[in-house]
Amino acid sequence: MKILVINAGSSSLKYQLLDMRDESVLCKGNCERIGIDGRISYKNHEGYNVTLERDFPTHAEAFQAVLHEIVEGEGHVIGSLSEIAAIGHRVTHGGIRLAKSVLIDDSVIDTILEAAPLSPLHNPPQATTIRACRDLFGEALPMVAVFDTAFHTTMPKKARAFAVPYRFYEEHNIRRFGFHGTSHRYVTDRAASLRGKMPQRLITCHLGNGSSITAIRDGRVIDTSMGFSPLDGLLMGTRCGTIDASLVTYLMEVDNLSPAEINRVLNSESGLLGVSGVSSDFREVSAAAEKGNERAQLAVDMLEYQITKFCGSYMAALGGLDTIVFTGGIGENAIDLRRHVVENLSFLGITLDEAANSVRGEEIRISTPDSKVDVWVIPTNEELMIARDTAAFVKNEN
Ligand code: AMP
């Protein structure tokens, strides 16, 4: 069975075609600059690799270009569209109603659009892409929506609610939703497979351009660092993470900023970039820190400190700790950052296997066998998770 996975962003559309017999990737790539001009990259499993300039006024044209490359392009991997058994769509926000992956029908598309105010950059293009797929394939082809927020819906209300007047919870859905759920779920499942059973008390650290940390008891989320929006929690590439809420109005006043401008400052000019003044890219910031750039060093120190604090507080929330997982571009590759965080937590009896920790981007246990808490690096694979959820619906239908 072949499953097409679509991950539409505000001006991009990533895709992968997987053969679910062995979960191998037949081809993958990205459409960029949608709404500006357009470019598609395409790579297949036999090493064919191409980037083409195209015209993508909307996500619909980008999707058509993807299908063209898959079926008719020079490096095509299938002979006909009918070989695609189903399409899995990543959807950023499921709102308060969509709490797990669902088979898409008109009401699901309506609900994705209802949640658009909560995710204005992502849910609308994702709904557009879903509609474009339906227009091309018709309603007979199963399509499944997999939500970034879904894994977090098990959070208890005391972790979910903000201490603002309760009517906001009821009238405007003001609550902690959490994001990166598909990634946290994937590494949770992998941690369970690697250990032979689901860890009772698990902390998953998804550290990339966007970052979040999640506390998971018996496979169910009890708390997560991203909140109402993906701005909350850890400092990120350009996002500030958790700040004193009074800073928002204070900065607006002292710097004469409009709501749109303060939004831009906190989302696009803060985080690693804002503190270091060097880059939003962790590799570049840590390289500058090594050369003696003090602000870059401060940004790295702040990130390591915040990860440590979240792990400490989530350990308390979980009533102890069995396993920590690092994932995402930083979590999978930043050897020194992992070492420092584990050293900060050494009072828990965690000990690092230095040789294992020197590996980048591979699934590996980086704690010693006698460590009180086992620590893993598990490269994330959101596309595979989406493909598995999608395949499960198709199997159930047959
Ligand atoms: P992601 O959003 O998951 O793709 O992660 C992107 C982040 O991972 C960027 O900040 C990169 O600098 C960081 N990253 C990627 N490779 C490395 C590496 N070898 N060492 C440190 N950070 C890395």
Coordinates of N, CA and C in Angstrom, one line a residue, residues 249-388:
T249 N 2.6 44.4 27.0 CA 2.0 45.8 27.0 C 3.2 46.8 27.3
Y250 N 4.1 46.4 28.2 CA 5.2 47.4 28.5 C 6.0 47.7 27.2
L251 N 6.4 46.7 26.5 CA 7.2 46.9 25.3 C 6.4 47.7 24.2
M252 N 5.1 47.4 24.1 CA 4.3 48.1 23.2 C 4.3 49.6 23.5
E253 N 4.3 49.9 24.8 CA 4.3 51.3 25.2 C 5.6 52.0 25.0
V254 N 6.7 51.3 25.6 CA 8.0 52.0 25.5 C 8.5 52.1 24.1
D255 N 8.2 51.1 23.2 CA 8.7 51.2 21.9 C 7.7 51.6 20.9
N256 N 6.5 52.0 21.3 CA 5.4 52.4 20.5 C 5.1 51.4 19.4
L257 N 4.8 50.1 19.8 CA 4.6 49.0 18.9 C 3.1 48.7 18.8
S258 N 2.7 48.4 17.6 CA 1.3 48.0 17.4 C 1.2 46.5 17.8
P259 N 0.0 45.9 17.9 CA -0.2 44.5 18.1 C 0.6 43.6 17.1
A260 N 0.5 44.0 15.8 CA 1.2 43.2 14.8 C 2.7 43.3 15.0
E261 N 3.2 44.5 15.4 CA 4.7 44.7 15.6 C 5.2 43.9 16.8
I262 N 4.4 43.9 17.9 CA 4.9 43.1 19.0 C 4.9 41.6 18.7
N263 N 3.9 41.3 18.0 CA 3.8 39.9 17.5 C 5.0 39.5 16.7
R264 N 5.4 40.4 15.8 CA 6.6 40.1 15.0 C 7.9 40.0 15.9
V265 N 8.0 41.0 16.8 CA 9.2 41.0 17.7 C 9.3 39.6 18.5
L266 N 8.2 39.2 19.0 CA 8.2 38.0 19.9 C 8.3 36.7 19.1
N267 N 7.8 36.7 17.9 CA 7.8 35.5 17.1 C 9.0 35.4 16.1
S268 N 9.5 36.5 15.6 CA 10.4 36.5 14.5 C 11.8 37.1 14.9
E269 N 11.8 37.9 16.0 CA 13.1 38.6 16.2 C 13.7 38.3 17.6
S270 N 13.1 37.3 18.2 CA 13.5 36.9 19.6 C 14.3 35.6 19.6
G271 N 14.3 34.9 20.7 CA 14.9 33.6 20.8 C 16.4 33.7 20.6
L272 N 17.0 32.6 20.0 CA 18.4 32.5 19.8 C 18.9 33.7 19.0
L273 N 18.1 34.1 18.0 CA 18.4 35.3 17.1 C 18.5 36.6 17.9
G274 N 17.4 36.8 18.7 CA 17.3 38.0 19.4 C 18.4 38.2 20.5
V275 N 18.7 37.1 21.2 CA 19.7 37.2 22.3 C 21.1 37.3 21.7
S276 N 21.4 36.4 20.7 CA 22.8 36.4 20.2 C 23.1 37.5 19.2
G277 N 22.0 37.9 18.5 CA 22.3 38.8 17.4 C 23.1 38.2 16.2
V278 N 23.3 36.9 16.3 CA 24.1 36.2 15.3 C 23.2 35.5 14.3
S279 N 22.3 34.6 14.8 CA 21.5 33.7 13.9 C 20.4 33.1 14.7
S280 N 19.4 32.5 14.0 CA 18.4 31.7 14.6 C 18.8 30.3 14.6
D281 N 19.9 30.0 13.9 CA 20.3 28.6 13.7 C 21.3 28.2 14.9
F282 N 20.9 27.1 15.6 CA 21.7 26.8 16.8 C 23.2 26.5 16.4
R283 N 23.4 25.8 15.3 CA 24.8 25.5 14.9 C 25.6 26.7 14.8
E284 N 25.0 27.8 14.2 CA 25.8 29.0 14.0 C 26.0 29.8 15.3
V285 N 24.9 29.7 16.2 CA 25.1 30.4 17.4 C 26.1 29.7 18.3
S286 N 26.1 28.4 18.3 CA 27.1 27.7 19.2 C 28.5 27.8 18.6
A287 N 28.6 27.9 17.3 CA 30.0 28.1 16.7 C 30.5 29.5 17.1
A288 N 29.6 30.5 17.1 CA 30.0 31.9 17.5 C 30.3 31.9 19.0
A289 N 29.6 31.1 19.8 CA 29.9 31.1 21.3 C 31.3 30.5 21.5
E290 N 31.6 29.4 20.7 CA 32.9 28.8 20.9 C 34.0 29.8 20.5
K291 N 33.8 30.7 19.6 CA 34.8 31.7 19.3 C 34.8 32.9 20.3
G292 N 34.0 32.8 21.3 CA 34.1 33.9 22.3 C 33.0 34.9 22.3
N293 N 32.0 34.8 21.4 CA 30.9 35.8 21.3 C 30.0 35.6 22.6
E294 N 30.0 36.6 23.4 CA 29.4 36.5 24.7 C 27.8 36.4 24.6
R295 N 27.2 37.1 23.7 CA 25.8 37.0 23.6 C 25.4 35.7 23.0
A296 N 26.2 35.1 22.1 CA 25.9 33.8 21.6 C 26.0 32.8 22.7
Q297 N 27.0 32.9 23.6 CA 27.2 32.0 24.7 C 26.0 32.1 25.7
L298 N 25.5 33.4 25.9 CA 24.3 33.6 26.7 C 23.1 32.9 26.2
A299 N 22.9 33.0 24.8 CA 21.8 32.3 24.2 C 21.8 30.8 24.4
V300 N 23.0 30.2 24.2 CA 23.2 28.7 24.4 C 23.0 28.4 25.9
D301 N 23.6 29.2 26.8 CA 23.4 28.9 28.2 C 21.9 29.0 28.6
M302 N 21.2 30.0 28.1 CA 19.8 30.1 28.4 C 19.0 28.9 28.0
L303 N 19.3 28.5 26.8 CA 18.5 27.3 26.2 C 18.8 26.1 27.1
E304 N 20.1 25.8 27.4 CA 20.4 24.7 28.2 C 19.7 24.7 29.6
Y305 N 19.8 26.0 30.2 CA 19.2 26.2 31.5 C 17.6 25.9 31.4
Q306 N 17.0 26.4 30.4 CA 15.6 26.3 30.3 C 15.2 24.8 30.1
I307 N 15.9 24.1 29.3 CA 15.7 22.7 29.1 C 15.8 21.9 30.4
T308 N 16.8 22.3 31.2 CA 17.0 21.6 32.5 C 15.9 21.9 33.4
K309 N 15.4 23.2 33.4 CA 14.3 23.6 34.3 C 13.0 22.9 34.0
F310 N 12.7 22.8 32.7 CA 11.5 22.1 32.2 C 11.6 20.6 32.7
C311 N 12.8 20.0 32.4 CA 12.9 18.6 32.8 C 12.7 18.4 34.3
G312 N 13.3 19.3 35.1 CA 13.1 19.2 36.6 C 11.7 19.4 37.0
S313 N 11.0 20.4 36.4 CA 9.6 20.6 36.8 C 8.7 19.4 36.4
Y314 N 9.0 18.9 35.2 CA 8.2 17.8 34.7 C 8.4 16.5 35.5
M315 N 9.7 16.4 35.9 CA 10.0 15.2 36.8 C 9.1 15.3 38.0
A316 N 9.0 16.5 38.6 CA 8.1 16.7 39.8 C 6.7 16.4 39.4
A317 N 6.2 16.8 38.3 CA 4.8 16.6 37.9 C 4.6 15.1 37.7
L318 N 5.6 14.4 37.2 CA 5.4 13.0 36.9 C 5.7 12.1 38.2
G319 N 6.2 12.8 39.2 CA 6.5 12.0 40.5 C 7.7 11.1 40.3
G320 N 8.7 11.5 39.5 CA 9.9 10.7 39.2 C 10.1 10.7 37.7
L321 N 11.1 9.9 37.4 CA 11.5 9.9 35.9 C 12.2 8.6 35.6
D322 N 11.8 8.0 34.4 CA 12.4 6.8 33.9 C 13.2 7.0 32.7
T323 N 12.7 7.9 31.8 CA 13.3 8.0 30.5 C 13.2 9.5 30.0
I324 N 14.3 9.9 29.4 CA 14.3 11.2 28.7 C 14.7 10.9 27.2
V325 N 14.0 11.6 26.3 CA 14.3 11.4 24.9 C 14.6 12.8 24.3
F326 N 15.7 12.8 23.5 CA 16.1 14.0 22.8 C 15.7 13.8 21.3
T327 N 15.1 14.7 20.7 CA 14.8 14.6 19.2 C 14.8 16.0 18.6
G328 N 14.5 16.1 17.3 CA 14.6 17.4 16.6 C 16.0 17.7 16.2
G329 N 16.2 18.7 15.3 CA 17.5 19.0 14.8 C 18.6 19.2 15.8
I330 N 18.2 20.0 16.9 CA 19.2 20.2 18.0 C 19.3 19.0 18.9
G331 N 18.2 18.4 19.2 CA 18.2 17.3 20.1 C 18.9 16.1 19.5
E332 N 18.9 15.9 18.2 CA 19.5 14.8 17.5 C 21.0 15.0 17.3
N333 N 21.4 16.3 17.2 CA 22.8 16.6 16.8 C 23.7 17.3 17.7
A334 N 23.1 18.1 18.7 CA 23.9 19.0 19.5 C 24.5 18.2 20.7
I335 N 25.7 17.7 20.5 CA 26.4 16.8 21.4 C 26.6 17.5 22.8
D336 N 27.2 18.7 22.7 CA 27.5 19.5 23.9 C 26.3 19.8 24.7
L337 N 25.3 20.3 24.0 CA 24.0 20.7 24.7 C 23.5 19.5 25.4
R338 N 23.5 18.3 24.8 CA 22.9 17.1 25.5 C 23.8 16.8 26.7
R339 N 25.1 16.9 26.6 CA 26.0 16.6 27.7 C 25.7 17.6 28.8
H340 N 25.6 18.8 28.5 CA 25.4 19.8 29.6 C 24.1 19.6 30.3
V341 N 23.0 19.3 29.5 CA 21.7 19.1 30.2 C 21.8 17.9 31.1
V342 N 22.4 16.8 30.6 CA 22.5 15.6 31.4 C 23.3 15.8 32.6
E343 N 24.4 16.6 32.5 CA 25.2 16.9 33.7 C 24.4 17.8 34.7
N344 N 23.6 18.7 34.2 CA 22.8 19.5 35.1 C 21.8 18.6 35.9
L345 N 21.5 17.5 35.3 CA 20.5 16.6 35.9 C 21.2 15.4 36.6
S346 N 22.5 15.5 36.8 CA 23.2 14.3 37.3 C 22.8 14.0 38.8
F347 N 22.2 15.0 39.5 CA 21.8 14.8 40.9 C 20.7 13.7 40.9
L348 N 20.1 13.4 39.7 CA 19.1 12.3 39.7 C 19.7 10.9 39.5
G349 N 21.1 10.9 39.5 CA 21.7 9.6 39.2 C 21.8 9.3 37.8
I350 N 21.7 10.3 36.9 CA 21.8 10.0 35.4 C 23.3 10.1 35.1
T351 N 23.8 9.1 34.4 CA 25.2 9.2 33.9 C 25.2 9.0 32.4
L352 N 26.1 9.8 31.8 CA 26.1 9.8 30.3 C 27.2 8.9 29.8
D353 N 26.9 8.2 28.7 CA 27.8 7.4 28.0 C 28.4 8.3 27.0
E354 N 29.6 8.8 27.2 CA 30.2 9.8 26.4 C 30.4 9.4 24.9
A355 N 30.8 8.1 24.8 CA 31.0 7.6 23.4 C 29.7 7.6 22.6
A356 N 28.6 7.1 23.3 CA 27.3 7.0 22.6 C 26.8 8.4 22.3
N357 N 27.1 9.4 23.3 CA 26.6 10.7 23.1 C 27.4 11.5 21.9
S358 N 28.5 10.9 21.5 CA 29.2 11.6 20.4 C 28.6 11.4 19.0
V359 N 27.6 10.6 19.0 CA 26.9 10.3 17.7 C 25.9 11.3 17.4
R360 N 25.7 11.6 16.1 CA 24.7 12.6 15.7 C 23.6 11.9 14.8
G361 N 22.4 12.3 15.1 CA 21.3 11.9 14.2 C 21.0 10.4 14.1
E362 N 21.4 9.7 15.1 CA 21.1 8.2 15.1 C 20.3 7.8 16.4
E363 N 19.6 6.7 16.2 CA 18.8 6.2 17.4 C 19.8 5.5 18.3
I364 N 20.0 6.1 19.5 CA 21.0 5.5 20.4 C 20.7 5.9 21.8
R365 N 21.0 4.9 22.7 CA 20.9 5.2 24.2 C 22.2 5.9 24.6
I366 N 22.1 7.1 25.2 CA 23.3 7.8 25.5 C 23.6 7.8 27.0
S367 N 22.8 7.1 27.8 CA 23.1 6.9 29.2 C 23.8 5.6 29.5
T368 N 24.5 5.5 30.5 CA 25.2 4.2 30.8 C 24.2 3.2 31.3
P369 N 24.6 1.9 31.3 CA 23.6 0.9 31.7 C 23.2 1.1 33.2
D370 N 24.1 1.6 34.1 CA 23.7 1.8 35.5 C 23.0 3.1 35.8
S371 N 22.8 3.9 34.8 CA 22.1 5.2 35.0 C 20.7 5.0 35.6
K372 N 20.3 5.9 36.5 CA 19.0 5.7 37.2 C 17.9 6.1 36.2
V373 N 18.2 6.9 35.2 CA 17.2 7.3 34.2 C 17.9 7.0 32.9
D374 N 17.1 6.4 32.0 CA 17.8 6.1 30.6 C 17.5 7.3 29.7
V375 N 18.5 7.7 29.0 CA 18.4 8.8 28.1 C 18.7 8.3 26.6
W376 N 17.8 8.7 25.7 CA 17.8 8.3 24.4 C 17.9 9.4 23.4
V377 N 18.6 9.3 22.3 CA 18.4 10.1 21.1 C 17.6 9.3 20.1
I378 N 16.4 9.9 19.7 CA 15.6 9.2 18.8 C 15.2 10.2 17.7
P379 N 15.8 10.0 16.5 CA 15.4 10.9 15.4 C 13.9 10.8 15.1
T380 N 13.3 12.0 15.0 CA 11.8 12.0 14.9 C 11.5 11.6 13.4
N381 N 10.2 11.2 13.2 CA 9.7 10.9 11.9 C 8.2 11.1 11.9
E382 N 7.9 12.4 11.7 CA 6.4 12.7 11.8 C 5.7 12.2 10.5
E383 N 6.4 12.1 9.4 CA 5.8 11.7 8.2 C 5.4 10.2 8.3
L384 N 6.3 9.4 8.9 CA 6.0 8.0 9.1 C 4.8 7.8 10.0
M385 N 4.7 8.6 11.1 CA 3.6 8.5 12.0 C 2.3 8.9 11.3
I386 N 2.3 9.9 10.4 CA 1.1 10.3 9.7 C 0.7 9.2 8.7
A387 N 1.7 8.6 8.0 CA 1.5 7.5 7.1 C 0.9 6.3 7.8
R388 N 1.4 6.0 9.0 CA 0.8 4.8 9.8 C -0.6 5.1 10.2

